[in-house]
PDB file of C-alpha atoms in Angstrom:
ATOM      1  CA  MET A  26       0.000   0.000   0.000  1.00 56.00           C
ATOM      2  CA  ASN A  27       1.425   3.384  -1.054  1.00 64.00           C
ATOM      3  CA  LEU A  28       0.527   6.170   1.379  1.00 57.00           C
ATOM      4  CA  GLN A  29       2.482   8.948  -0.356  1.00 70.00           C
ATOM      5  CA  THR A  30       2.501  10.786  -3.655  1.00 76.00           C
ATOM      6  CA  LYS A  31       6.187  10.367  -4.438  1.00 83.00           C
ATOM      7  CA  ILE A  32       7.817  13.308  -6.210  1.00 83.00           C
ATOM      8  CA  THR A  33      10.205  12.385  -9.021  1.00 85.00           C
ATOM      9  CA  VAL A  34      13.532  14.213  -8.959  1.00 88.00           C
ATOM     10  CA  ALA A  35      15.007  14.527 -12.441  1.00 86.00           C
ATOM     11  CA  ALA A  36      18.426  12.882 -12.661  1.00 87.00           C
ATOM     12  CA  PRO A  37      21.101  15.551 -13.256  1.00 92.00           C
ATOM     13  CA  ASP A  38      24.032  15.220 -15.649  1.00 93.00           C
ATOM     14  CA  PHE A  39      26.494  15.846 -12.794  1.00 94.00           C
ATOM     15  CA  LEU A  40      27.120  14.591  -9.259  1.00 96.00           C
ATOM     16  CA  ILE A  41      28.578  16.369  -6.228  1.00 97.00           C
ATOM     17  CA  ASP A  42      31.652  14.911  -4.510  1.00 96.00           C
ATOM     18  CA  TYR A  43      34.447  16.185  -2.285  1.00 96.00           C
ATOM     19  CA  ASN A  44      36.191  17.866  -5.195  1.00 95.00           C
ATOM     20  CA  SER A  45      33.091  19.974  -5.887  1.00 97.00           C
ATOM     21  CA  ARG A  46      33.026  23.643  -4.892  1.00 97.00           C
ATOM     22  CA  LEU A  47      29.592  24.938  -3.914  1.00 97.00           C
ATOM     23  CA  MET A  48      27.910  28.212  -3.027  1.00 98.00           C
ATOM     24  CA  MET A  49      24.394  28.480  -1.640  1.00 97.00           C
ATOM     25  CA  LEU A  50      22.374  31.690  -1.707  1.00 97.00           C
ATOM     26  CA  GLY A  51      18.890  32.542  -0.544  1.00 96.00           C
ATOM     27  CA  SER A  52      16.357  31.897   2.176  1.00 89.00           C
ATOM     28  CA  CYS A  53      16.709  30.077   5.482  1.00 83.00           C
ATOM     29  CA  PHE A  54      16.047  26.875   3.527  1.00 82.00           C
ATOM     30  CA  ALA A  55      19.401  27.495   1.788  1.00 89.00           C
ATOM     31  CA  GLU A  56      20.901  27.806   5.270  1.00 91.00           C
ATOM     32  CA  ASN A  57      19.348  24.470   6.286  1.00 90.00           C
ATOM     33  CA  MET A  58      20.787  22.654   3.280  1.00 92.00           C
ATOM     34  CA  GLY A  59      24.074  24.526   3.510  1.00 94.00           C
ATOM     35  CA  SER A  60      24.501  23.457   7.131  1.00 94.00           C
ATOM     36  CA  LYS A  61      24.172  19.824   6.023  1.00 95.00           C
ATOM     37  CA  PHE A  62      26.935  20.271   3.452  1.00 96.00           C
ATOM     38  CA  SER A  63      29.106  22.009   6.053  1.00 96.00           C
ATOM     39  CA  TYR A  64      28.469  19.244   8.597  1.00 95.00           C
ATOM     40  CA  TYR A  65      29.758  16.658   6.141  1.00 96.00           C
ATOM     41  CA  LYS A  66      32.772  18.833   5.273  1.00 96.00           C
ATOM     42  CA  PHE A  67      31.943  19.694   1.685  1.00 97.00           C
ATOM     43  CA  ASP A  68      33.556  22.813   0.238  1.00 96.00           C
ATOM     44  CA  VAL A  69      30.575  25.163   0.517  1.00 97.00           C
ATOM     45  CA  ASP A  70      30.061  28.876   1.076  1.00 97.00           C
ATOM     46  CA  VAL A  71      26.609  29.676   2.473  1.00 97.00           C
ATOM     47  CA  ASN A  72      25.035  33.116   2.065  1.00 97.00           C
ATOM     48  CA  PRO A  73      28.049  35.461   2.062  1.00 96.00           C
ATOM     49  CA  CYS A  74      25.616  38.374   2.610  1.00 96.00           C
ATOM     50  CA  GLY A  75      23.322  36.503   4.989  1.00 95.00           C
ATOM     51  CA  ILE A  76      19.815  35.138   4.502  1.00 95.00           C
ATOM     52  CA  ILE A  77      17.966  36.705   1.554  1.00 95.00           C
ATOM     53  CA  TYR A  78      14.505  35.870   0.286  1.00 94.00           C
ATOM     54  CA  ASN A  79      13.570  37.396  -3.071  1.00 96.00           C
ATOM     55  CA  PRO A  80      15.120  36.977  -6.535  1.00 97.00           C
ATOM     56  CA  LEU A  81      16.195  40.619  -6.953  1.00 97.00           C
ATOM     57  CA  SER A  82      18.021  40.672  -3.624  1.00 97.00           C
ATOM     58  CA  VAL A  83      19.805  37.435  -4.569  1.00 97.00           C
ATOM     59  CA  ALA A  84      20.718  39.053  -7.897  1.00 97.00           C
ATOM     60  CA  ASN A  85      22.057  42.108  -6.055  1.00 97.00           C
ATOM     61  CA  VAL A  86      24.294  39.881  -3.946  1.00 97.00           C
ATOM     62  CA  LEU A  87      25.591  38.078  -7.018  1.00 97.00           C
ATOM     63  CA  ARG A  88      26.475  41.423  -8.604  1.00 96.00           C
ATOM     64  CA  LEU A  89      28.390  42.457  -5.503  1.00 97.00           C
ATOM     65  CA  ILE A  90      30.358  39.210  -5.776  1.00 97.00           C
ATOM     66  CA  VAL A  91      30.935  39.560  -9.530  1.00 96.00           C
ATOM     67  CA  GLU A  92      32.114  43.161  -9.162  1.00 95.00           C
ATOM     68  CA  GLY A  93      34.337  42.387  -6.185  1.00 96.00           C
ATOM     69  CA  LYS A  94      32.583  45.177  -4.314  1.00 96.00           C
ATOM     70  CA  GLN A  95      34.253  46.504  -1.169  1.00 96.00           C
ATOM     71  CA  PHE A  96      31.916  48.471   1.057  1.00 97.00           C
ATOM     72  CA  GLU A  97      32.788  51.832   2.545  1.00 97.00           C
ATOM     73  CA  LYS A  98      31.193  53.709   5.397  1.00 96.00           C
ATOM     74  CA  SER A  99      29.114  55.696   2.887  1.00 95.00           C
ATOM     75  CA  ASP A 100      27.443  52.396   1.865  1.00 96.00           C
ATOM     76  CA  LEU A 101      26.128  51.855   5.390  1.00 96.00           C
ATOM     77  CA  ARG A 102      23.124  53.306   7.215  1.00 95.00           C
ATOM     78  CA  GLN A 103      22.838  53.947  10.942  1.00 94.00           C
ATOM     79  CA  VAL A 104      19.588  52.560  12.303  1.00 94.00           C
ATOM     80  CA  GLY A 105      18.717  52.382  16.002  1.00 89.00           C
ATOM     81  CA  GLY A 106      22.316  52.717  17.133  1.00 92.00           C
ATOM     82  CA  LYS A 107      23.629  50.077  14.703  1.00 95.00           C
ATOM     83  CA  TRP A 108      25.369  50.349  11.347  1.00 97.00           C
ATOM     84  CA  VAL A 109      23.711  48.224   8.679  1.00 97.00           C
ATOM     85  CA  SER A 110      23.822  47.466   4.973  1.00 97.00           C
ATOM     86  CA  LEU A 111      20.579  47.314   2.992  1.00 96.00           C
ATOM     87  CA  TYR A 112      22.121  44.471   0.964  1.00 96.00           C
ATOM     88  CA  HIS A 113      22.901  42.359   4.036  1.00 97.00           C
ATOM     89  CA  HIS A 114      21.198  40.416   6.791  1.00 94.00           C
ATOM     90  CA  GLY A 115      21.200  41.887  10.295  1.00 94.00           C
ATOM     91  CA  ALA A 116      23.906  39.396  11.326  1.00 94.00           C
ATOM     92  CA  PHE A 117      26.425  41.753   9.681  1.00 96.00           C
ATOM     93  CA  SER A 118      25.311  44.830  11.639  1.00 96.00           C
ATOM     94  CA  SER A 119      27.338  46.354  14.452  1.00 96.00           C
ATOM     95  CA  THR A 120      27.457  49.391  16.721  1.00 96.00           C
ATOM     96  CA  ASP A 121      30.953  49.943  15.275  1.00 97.00           C
ATOM     97  CA  PRO A 122      30.968  50.863  11.540  1.00 97.00           C
ATOM     98  CA  ASP A 123      34.486  49.485  11.095  1.00 97.00           C
ATOM     99  CA  GLU A 124      33.423  46.126  12.527  1.00 97.00           C
ATOM    100  CA  CYS A 125      30.376  46.090  10.236  1.00 97.00           C
ATOM    101  CA  LEU A 126      32.587  46.810   7.219  1.00 98.00           C
ATOM    102  CA  ARG A 127      35.081  44.135   8.254  1.00 97.00           C
ATOM    103  CA  ARG A 128      32.331  41.493   8.474  1.00 96.00           C
ATOM    104  CA  ILE A 129      30.875  42.508   5.117  1.00 98.00           C
ATOM    105  CA  ASN A 130      34.114  42.854   3.168  1.00 98.00           C
ATOM    106  CA  ASP A 131      35.762  39.698   4.513  1.00 97.00           C
ATOM    107  CA  ARG A 132      32.859  37.576   3.285  1.00 97.00           C
ATOM    108  CA  LEU A 133      32.569  39.367  -0.065  1.00 97.00           C
ATOM    109  CA  THR A 134      36.301  39.047  -0.723  1.00 97.00           C
ATOM    110  CA  LYS A 135      36.123  35.317  -0.041  1.00 97.00           C
ATOM    111  CA  ALA A 136      33.054  34.864  -2.274  1.00 97.00           C
ATOM    112  CA  THR A 137      34.580  36.847  -5.150  1.00 97.00           C
ATOM    113  CA  GLY A 138      37.703  34.704  -4.970  1.00 96.00           C
ATOM    114  CA  GLU A 139      35.612  31.531  -5.123  1.00 96.00           C
ATOM    115  CA  LEU A 140      33.432  32.527  -8.067  1.00 95.00           C
ATOM    116  CA  ARG A 141      35.781  31.474 -10.871  1.00 94.00           C
ATOM    117  CA  THR A 142      36.223  27.964  -9.488  1.00 96.00           C
ATOM    118  CA  LEU A 143      32.668  27.194  -8.349  1.00 97.00           C
ATOM    119  CA  ASP A 144      31.140  24.017  -9.722  1.00 98.00           C
ATOM    120  CA  LEU A 145      27.593  24.573  -8.489  1.00 98.00           C
ATOM    121  CA  LEU A 146      25.616  27.616  -7.398  1.00 98.00           C
ATOM    122  CA  VAL A 147      22.443  26.707  -5.491  1.00 97.00           C
ATOM    123  CA  ILE A 148      19.850  29.501  -5.354  1.00 97.00           C
ATOM    124  CA  THR A 149      16.782  29.235  -3.123  1.00 96.00           C
ATOM    125  CA  TRP A 150      14.044  31.831  -3.560  1.00 97.00           C
ATOM    126  CA  GLY A 151      11.515  32.268  -0.787  1.00 94.00           C
ATOM    127  CA  THR A 152       9.164  34.970  -2.052  1.00 95.00           C
ATOM    128  CA  ALA A 153       8.437  37.126  -5.083  1.00 96.00           C
ATOM    129  CA  TRP A 154       7.467  40.056  -2.845  1.00 95.00           C
ATOM    130  CA  VAL A 155      10.088  42.813  -2.577  1.00 96.00           C
ATOM    131  CA  TYR A 156      10.617  45.987  -0.566  1.00 95.00           C
ATOM    132  CA  ARG A 157      11.998  48.998  -2.435  1.00 97.00           C
ATOM    133  CA  TYR A 158      13.691  51.693  -0.359  1.00 96.00           C
ATOM    134  CA  THR A 159      12.187  54.810  -1.915  1.00 95.00           C
ATOM    135  CA  ARG A 160      14.955  57.205  -0.862  1.00 92.00           C
ATOM    136  CA  GLU A 161      17.484  55.340  -2.989  1.00 92.00           C
ATOM    137  CA  ASN A 162      15.207  53.346  -5.307  1.00 94.00           C
ATOM    138  CA  ILE A 163      16.811  49.996  -4.445  1.00 94.00           C
ATOM    139  CA  VAL A 164      15.312  46.621  -3.548  1.00 96.00           C
ATOM    140  CA  VAL A 165      16.629  45.729  -0.107  1.00 96.00           C
ATOM    141  CA  SER A 166      17.592  42.401   1.389  1.00 95.00           C
ATOM    142  CA  ASN A 167      16.504  43.460   4.857  1.00 93.00           C
ATOM    143  CA  CYS A 168      14.479  46.438   6.095  1.00 94.00           C
ATOM    144  CA  HIS A 169      16.426  46.606   9.390  1.00 95.00           C
ATOM    145  CA  LYS A 170      13.391  48.072  11.202  1.00 92.00           C
ATOM    146  CA  ILE A 171      13.483  51.246   9.134  1.00 94.00           C
ATOM    147  CA  PRO A 172       9.963  52.776   9.211  1.00 93.00           C
ATOM    148  CA  SER A 173       7.666  50.984   6.772  1.00 91.00           C
ATOM    149  CA  GLN A 174       6.568  54.232   5.090  1.00 94.00           C
ATOM    150  CA  GLU A 175      10.054  54.500   3.592  1.00 95.00           C
ATOM    151  CA  PHE A 176       9.445  51.366   1.487  1.00 96.00           C
ATOM    152  CA  GLU A 177       7.221  50.386  -1.396  1.00 96.00           C
ATOM    153  CA  ARG A 178       6.116  46.750  -1.404  1.00 94.00           C
ATOM    154  CA  SER A 179       5.319  44.931  -4.641  1.00 94.00           C
ATOM    155  CA  ARG A 180       5.299  41.475  -6.180  1.00 95.00           C
ATOM    156  CA  LEU A 181       7.731  40.720  -8.985  1.00 97.00           C
ATOM    157  CA  SER A 182       6.401  39.363 -12.250  1.00 97.00           C
ATOM    158  CA  VAL A 183       7.754  36.302 -14.005  1.00 98.00           C
ATOM    159  CA  GLU A 184       9.125  38.622 -16.711  1.00 97.00           C
ATOM    160  CA  ASP A 185      10.927  40.777 -14.125  1.00 96.00           C
ATOM    161  CA  ILE A 186      12.756  37.763 -12.735  1.00 98.00           C
ATOM    162  CA  VAL A 187      13.544  36.085 -16.054  1.00 98.00           C
ATOM    163  CA  LYS A 188      14.943  39.264 -17.617  1.00 97.00           C
ATOM    164  CA  GLU A 189      17.158  39.867 -14.594  1.00 97.00           C
ATOM    165  CA  TYR A 190      18.537  36.333 -14.493  1.00 98.00           C
ATOM    166  CA  LEU A 191      19.069  35.829 -18.209  1.00 97.00           C
ATOM    167  CA  MET A 192      21.572  38.682 -18.121  1.00 96.00           C
ATOM    168  CA  LEU A 193      23.041  37.717 -14.761  1.00 97.00           C
ATOM    169  CA  ILE A 194      23.567  34.032 -15.545  1.00 97.00           C
ATOM    170  CA  GLY A 195      25.140  35.028 -18.852  1.00 96.00           C
ATOM    171  CA  ARG A 196      27.619  37.188 -16.944  1.00 96.00           C
ATOM    172  CA  LEU A 197      28.324  34.437 -14.405  1.00 97.00           C
ATOM    173  CA  ARG A 198      29.055  31.936 -17.147  1.00 96.00           C
ATOM    174  CA  GLU A 199      31.384  34.373 -18.881  1.00 96.00           C
ATOM    175  CA  ILE A 200      33.429  34.438 -15.692  1.00 96.00           C
ATOM    176  CA  ASN A 201      33.055  30.701 -15.023  1.00 97.00           C
ATOM    177  CA  PRO A 202      32.022  28.730 -18.163  1.00 96.00           C
ATOM    178  CA  GLY A 203      31.728  25.461 -16.209  1.00 95.00           C
ATOM    179  CA  LEU A 204      29.302  26.817 -13.626  1.00 97.00           C
ATOM    180  CA  ARG A 205      26.039  24.968 -13.073  1.00 98.00           C
ATOM    181  CA  ILE A 206      23.098  26.629 -11.339  1.00 97.00           C
ATOM    182  CA  LEU A 207      20.516  24.745  -9.317  1.00 97.00           C
ATOM    183  CA  PHE A 208      17.312  26.531  -8.311  1.00 97.00           C
ATOM    184  CA  THR A 209      14.963  25.602  -5.517  1.00 96.00           C
ATOM    185  CA  VAL A 210      11.863  27.271  -4.072  1.00 96.00           C
ATOM    186  CA  SER A 211      11.663  27.337  -0.306  1.00 92.00           C
ATOM    187  CA  PRO A 212       8.757  25.300   1.091  1.00 89.00           C
ATOM    188  CA  ILE A 213       8.520  27.768   3.991  1.00 82.00           C
ATOM    189  CA  ARG A 214       5.335  29.794   3.663  1.00 79.00           C
ATOM    190  CA  HIS A 215       5.355  33.594   3.934  1.00 76.00           C
ATOM    191  CA  TRP A 216       2.095  33.907   5.826  1.00 76.00           C
ATOM    192  CA  LYS A 217       2.200  37.695   6.132  1.00 77.00           C
ATOM    193  CA  ASP A 218       1.302  37.723   2.430  1.00 77.00           C
ATOM    194  CA  GLY A 219      -1.840  35.743   3.234  1.00 79.00           C
ATOM    195  CA  ALA A 220      -2.591  32.253   1.943  1.00 81.00           C
ATOM    196  CA  HIS A 221      -3.492  33.432  -1.561  1.00 88.00           C
ATOM    197  CA  GLY A 222      -0.631  35.931  -1.731  1.00 84.00           C
ATOM    198  CA  ASN A 223       1.823  33.244  -0.703  1.00 87.00           C
ATOM    199  CA  GLN A 224       0.575  30.889  -3.419  1.00 90.00           C
ATOM    200  CA  LEU A 225       0.783  33.611  -6.078  1.00 93.00           C
ATOM    201  CA  SER A 226       4.305  34.380  -4.935  1.00 95.00           C
ATOM    202  CA  LYS A 227       5.467  30.754  -5.043  1.00 94.00           C
ATOM    203  CA  ALA A 228       3.794  30.253  -8.440  1.00 96.00           C
ATOM    204  CA  THR A 229       5.671  33.269  -9.796  1.00 98.00           C
ATOM    205  CA  LEU A 230       8.969  31.807  -8.632  1.00 98.00           C
ATOM    206  CA  LEU A 231       8.203  28.385 -10.091  1.00 97.00           C
ATOM    207  CA  LEU A 232       7.186  29.818 -13.469  1.00 98.00           C
ATOM    208  CA  ALA A 233      10.318  31.971 -13.610  1.00 98.00           C
ATOM    209  CA  ILE A 234      12.564  28.979 -12.919  1.00 98.00           C
ATOM    210  CA  ASP A 235      10.765  26.972 -15.585  1.00 97.00           C
ATOM    211  CA  ARG A 236      11.382  29.736 -18.130  1.00 98.00           C
ATOM    212  CA  LEU A 237      15.061  29.951 -17.218  1.00 98.00           C
ATOM    213  CA  ARG A 238      15.438  26.201 -17.590  1.00 97.00           C
ATOM    214  CA  GLU A 239      13.832  26.387 -21.032  1.00 96.00           C
ATOM    215  CA  GLU A 240      16.109  29.156 -22.229  1.00 96.00           C
ATOM    216  CA  LEU A 241      19.454  28.293 -20.622  1.00 96.00           C
ATOM    217  CA  GLN A 242      21.733  25.278 -20.428  1.00 92.00           C
ATOM    218  CA  HIS A 243      23.208  24.000 -17.173  1.00 95.00           C
ATOM    219  CA  VAL A 244      20.254  25.284 -15.145  1.00 97.00           C
ATOM    220  CA  TYR A 245      18.533  22.725 -12.899  1.00 97.00           C
ATOM    221  CA  TYR A 246      15.686  22.478 -10.398  1.00 97.00           C
ATOM    222  CA  PHE A 247      15.260  20.539  -7.167  1.00 96.00           C
ATOM    223  CA  PRO A 248      11.576  20.204  -6.123  1.00 95.00           C
ATOM    224  CA  ALA A 249      11.858  20.880  -2.381  1.00 93.00           C
ATOM    225  CA  TYR A 250       8.597  22.856  -2.479  1.00 92.00           C
ATOM    226  CA  GLU A 251       6.706  19.998  -4.108  1.00 92.00           C
ATOM    227  CA  ILE A 252       8.206  17.371  -1.811  1.00 90.00           C
ATOM    228  CA  VAL A 253       6.853  19.162   1.249  1.00 87.00           C
ATOM    229  CA  LEU A 254       3.451  20.080  -0.190  1.00 83.00           C
ATOM    230  CA  ASP A 255       2.680  16.841  -2.028  1.00 81.00           C
ATOM    231  CA  GLU A 256       4.904  14.098  -0.662  1.00 80.00           C
ATOM    232  CA  LEU A 257       4.771  14.980   3.033  1.00 75.00           C
ATOM    233  CA  ARG A 258       1.498  16.928   3.066  1.00 68.00           C
ATOM    234  CA  ASP A 259       0.868  16.918   6.827  1.00 61.00           C
ATOM    235  CA  TYR A 260       1.237  19.496   9.587  1.00 50.00           C
ATOM    236  CA  ARG A 261       3.287  17.071  11.671  1.00 56.00           C
ATOM    237  CA  PHE A 262       6.182  17.857   9.303  1.00 56.00           C
ATOM    238  CA  TYR A 263       6.092  21.539  10.263  1.00 55.00           C
ATOM    239  CA  ALA A 264       7.594  23.374  13.227  1.00 61.00           C
ATOM    240  CA  ASP A 265       5.380  24.760  15.986  1.00 62.00           C
ATOM    241  CA  ASP A 266       4.594  27.930  13.993  1.00 61.00           C
ATOM    242  CA  MET A 267       3.065  25.737  11.234  1.00 52.00           C
ATOM    243  CA  LEU A 268       5.099  27.688   8.648  1.00 58.00           C
ATOM    244  CA  HIS A 269       8.707  26.545   8.946  1.00 59.00           C
ATOM    245  CA  MET A 270       9.964  23.007   8.469  1.00 69.00           C
ATOM    246  CA  SER A 271      10.570  20.664  11.388  1.00 78.00           C
ATOM    247  CA  GLY A 272      14.008  19.134  11.861  1.00 81.00           C
ATOM    248  CA  PHE A 273      12.665  15.829  10.569  1.00 84.00           C
ATOM    249  CA  THR A 274      11.437  17.499   7.372  1.00 86.00           C
ATOM    250  CA  VAL A 275      14.796  19.174   6.768  1.00 87.00           C
ATOM    251  CA  ASP A 276      16.465  15.778   7.192  1.00 90.00           C
ATOM    252  CA  TYR A 277      13.973  14.182   4.795  1.00 89.00           C
ATOM    253  CA  ILE A 278      14.539  16.783   2.074  1.00 91.00           C
ATOM    254  CA  TRP A 279      18.292  16.500   2.580  1.00 93.00           C
ATOM    255  CA  GLU A 280      18.019  12.743   2.073  1.00 93.00           C
ATOM    256  CA  ARG A 281      16.085  13.233  -1.175  1.00 92.00           C
ATOM    257  CA  PHE A 282      18.735  15.705  -2.327  1.00 93.00           C
ATOM    258  CA  LEU A 283      21.544  13.406  -1.199  1.00 93.00           C
ATOM    259  CA  TYR A 284      20.418  10.459  -3.297  1.00 93.00           C
ATOM    260  CA  SER A 285      19.711  12.668  -6.327  1.00 94.00           C
ATOM    261  CA  PHE A 286      22.747  14.947  -6.533  1.00 95.00           C
ATOM    262  CA  ILE A 287      25.586  13.486  -4.458  1.00 96.00           C
ATOM    263  CA  SER A 288      27.874  10.807  -5.820  1.00 96.00           C
ATOM    264  CA  PRO A 289      27.226   7.372  -4.272  1.00 95.00           C
ATOM    265  CA  GLU A 290      30.997   6.939  -4.094  1.00 95.00           C
ATOM    266  CA  VAL A 291      31.277   9.443  -1.222  1.00 95.00           C
ATOM    267  CA  LEU A 292      28.416   8.155   0.942  1.00 95.00           C
ATOM    268  CA  GLY A 293      30.755   5.943   2.960  1.00 94.00           C
ATOM    269  CA  LEU A 294      33.076   8.876   3.591  1.00 95.00           C
ATOM    270  CA  MET A 295      30.108  11.004   4.690  1.00 96.00           C
ATOM    271  CA  ASN A 296      29.212   8.316   7.233  1.00 94.00           C
ATOM    272  CA  GLN A 297      32.788   8.368   8.557  1.00 94.00           C
ATOM    273  CA  ILE A 298      32.704  12.144   8.910  1.00 94.00           C
ATOM    274  CA  GLY A 299      29.335  11.924  10.622  1.00 93.00           C
ATOM    275  CA  ARG A 300      30.788   9.524  13.209  1.00 91.00           C
ATOM    276  CA  VAL A 301      33.708  11.895  13.843  1.00 91.00           C
ATOM    277  CA  ASN A 302      31.341  14.842  14.276  1.00 91.00           C
ATOM    278  CA  LYS A 303      29.206  12.924  16.763  1.00 90.00           C
ATOM    279  CA  GLY A 304      32.315  11.899  18.680  1.00 85.00           C
ATOM    280  CA  VAL A 305      33.622  15.461  18.863  1.00 86.00           C
ATOM    281  CA  ALA A 306      30.206  16.726  20.010  1.00 86.00           C
ATOM    282  CA  HIS A 307      29.952  14.042  22.708  1.00 80.00           C
ATOM    283  CA  ARG A 308      30.221  15.360  26.282  1.00 81.00           C
ATOM    284  CA  PRO A 309      31.453  12.578  28.577  1.00 78.00           C
ATOM    285  CA  PHE A 310      30.613  12.304  32.251  1.00 78.00           C
ATOM    286  CA  ASP A 311      34.348  12.242  33.051  1.00 80.00           C
ATOM    287  CA  PRO A 312      36.497  14.014  30.391  1.00 74.00           C
ATOM    288  CA  GLN A 313      39.685  12.820  32.118  1.00 81.00           C
ATOM    289  CA  SER A 314      38.789   9.137  32.130  1.00 86.00           C
ATOM    290  CA  GLU A 315      41.095   6.690  30.421  1.00 84.00           C
ATOM    291  CA  GLU A 316      38.188   5.315  28.392  1.00 86.00           C
ATOM    292  CA  TYR A 317      37.325   8.739  26.966  1.00 84.00           C
ATOM    293  CA  HIS A 318      40.979   9.439  26.127  1.00 86.00           C
ATOM    294  CA  ARG A 319      41.122   6.174  24.188  1.00 88.00           C
ATOM    295  CA  LEU A 320      38.026   7.278  22.264  1.00 87.00           C
ATOM    296  CA  VAL A 321      39.618  10.667  21.492  1.00 87.00           C
ATOM    297  CA  LYS A 322      42.798   9.021  20.199  1.00 90.00           C
ATOM    298  CA  LYS A 323      40.680   6.715  18.050  1.00 90.00           C
ATOM    299  CA  MET A 324      38.875   9.719  16.547  1.00 89.00           C
ATOM    300  CA  LEU A 325      42.183  11.491  15.859  1.00 92.00           C
ATOM    301  CA  ALA A 326      43.441   8.356  14.114  1.00 92.00           C
ATOM    302  CA  GLU A 327      40.277   8.244  11.998  1.00 92.00           C
ATOM    303  CA  ILE A 328      40.708  11.923  11.077  1.00 94.00           C
ATOM    304  CA  ALA A 329      44.333  11.252  10.095  1.00 94.00           C
ATOM    305  CA  MET A 330      43.253   8.336   7.915  1.00 93.00           C
ATOM    306  CA  ILE A 331      40.588  10.426   6.131  1.00 94.00           C
ATOM    307  CA  SER A 332      43.019  13.341   5.691  1.00 94.00           C
ATOM    308  CA  ARG A 333      45.579  11.151   3.960  1.00 94.00           C
ATOM    309  CA  SER A 334      43.079  10.263   1.245  1.00 92.00           C
ATOM    310  CA  TYR A 335      41.188  13.582   1.204  1.00 92.00           C
ATOM    311  CA  PRO A 336      43.623  16.379   2.142  1.00 93.00           C
ATOM    312  CA  MET A 337      41.138  19.008   0.930  1.00 92.00           C
ATOM    313  CA  ILE A 338      38.811  18.276   3.884  1.00 93.00           C
ATOM    314  CA  ASP A 339      39.456  20.651   6.769  1.00 92.00           C
ATOM    315  CA  PHE A 340      39.452  18.996  10.201  1.00 92.00           C
ATOM    316  CA  SER A 341      41.470  21.727  11.938  1.00 92.00           C
ATOM    317  CA  GLU A 342      38.735  22.684  14.418  1.00 91.00           C
ATOM    318  CA  GLU A 343      37.941  19.065  15.306  1.00 91.00           C
ATOM    319  CA  LYS A 344      41.631  18.265  15.839  1.00 91.00           C
ATOM    320  CA  ARG A 345      42.020  21.346  18.040  1.00 90.00           C
ATOM    321  CA  LYS A 346      39.140  20.287  20.297  1.00 87.00           C
ATOM    322  CA  LEU A 347      40.314  16.677  20.541  1.00 87.00           C
ATOM    323  CA  ASN A 348      43.931  17.634  21.234  1.00 86.00           C
ATOM    324  CA  GLU A 349      42.782  19.948  24.033  1.00 83.00           C
ATOM    325  CA  VAL A 350      41.240  16.904  25.717  1.00 80.00           C
ATOM    326  CA  ILE A 351      44.520  14.984  25.578  1.00 78.00           C
ATOM    327  CA  VAL A 352      46.641  17.931  26.731  1.00 72.00           C
ATOM    328  CA  GLY A 353      44.309  18.301  29.578  1.00 64.00           C
TER     329      GLY A 353
END
C-alpha cells in the first residue's frame, strides 16, 4: 500500500563529490541545506551576505560578488544605534561601523575569490514580494526596522525575474564557463502575504525557474517545495509555527537531495565524517577518564586516515578540540 505521492527528482548530468566547490544563496532553507553540506565537510560557502529571500536581492548579492565590491562607510546606514547594509542580513550589523565593514568585506572578498572555481551555485528563492527603499530606489535584502513608510512593497512578475537572471547568468558563465546553477523554491510559507498571496508568490517563482530552464543550459531544479506540499502533506512535518519546516522534514529533504545529486561513491566517507562529528560533540561524564581518552585518540586516528586520502577536507577545528582533551 502506497501512502504517499512520491515526487520524481530529475536525474542531473552531474554529481557532487568532495572535489566539488559549492555556493548556496537565498532563504533560510538554503541555510538548512548549507549546514548539512558544512556538517559533512563539503567545500561550501553559504550566504556570504546573509539570509535573503527574493530573486532581486539574490541578484544584487551576485552582482556584488561579480564586481568584487568593497563596502565603505558611505554604503552603510545607521539605524537604532547600529550600522547596517541594505544588501545584508542583520547578522552583519554592528554598533561599530568598522566592525560592520570588516564582516561585510571579509565575506565578499572570499566569495569573489571563489566565483571562478565554483562548480555549483544553489539559489533558493523564498518569495516574489520585494521591498523597495524609496529614498534610494533599491530593492533591499533586509528592512532593518526602518519605518515601513520609507518602502514600497510589490510582487515581482515572471518577466521581471527572467529578464534579470538571463543577463546575470550570462555574466556568471562568462566568468566561469563550467558553472552549473541549481534553483529551488523554499517550502517555507510567507504567511504575512496571506494564503493566496503566498501561493501567487510561489507560483511566480516556479514559473520563472521553468522559463530559465527552457532558455538556458546547465540550469537545474530541485523540487523541495513539491516534496513538502505533495509528498509529506501533513502538519506534523512543520515546526510549531506551522510555517517553517521541522528538523525531521529538513532531514527528509536532505536525504532526497543526497540520493539525487551526491555521488554514491562518497556516501561511505560522509558516514565516517558523521561519526567523527558525533564523537567530537559528545560530552562525557568524566572528560579525564582513560576510556574517553582512548576514544579521542581513536577519533584522531580516523581523522588522520581520512586526511591522507582527502587532504582538501578541513578537520582543523575538530583536531584542536580533541587535542585539548589529551593535553588536559
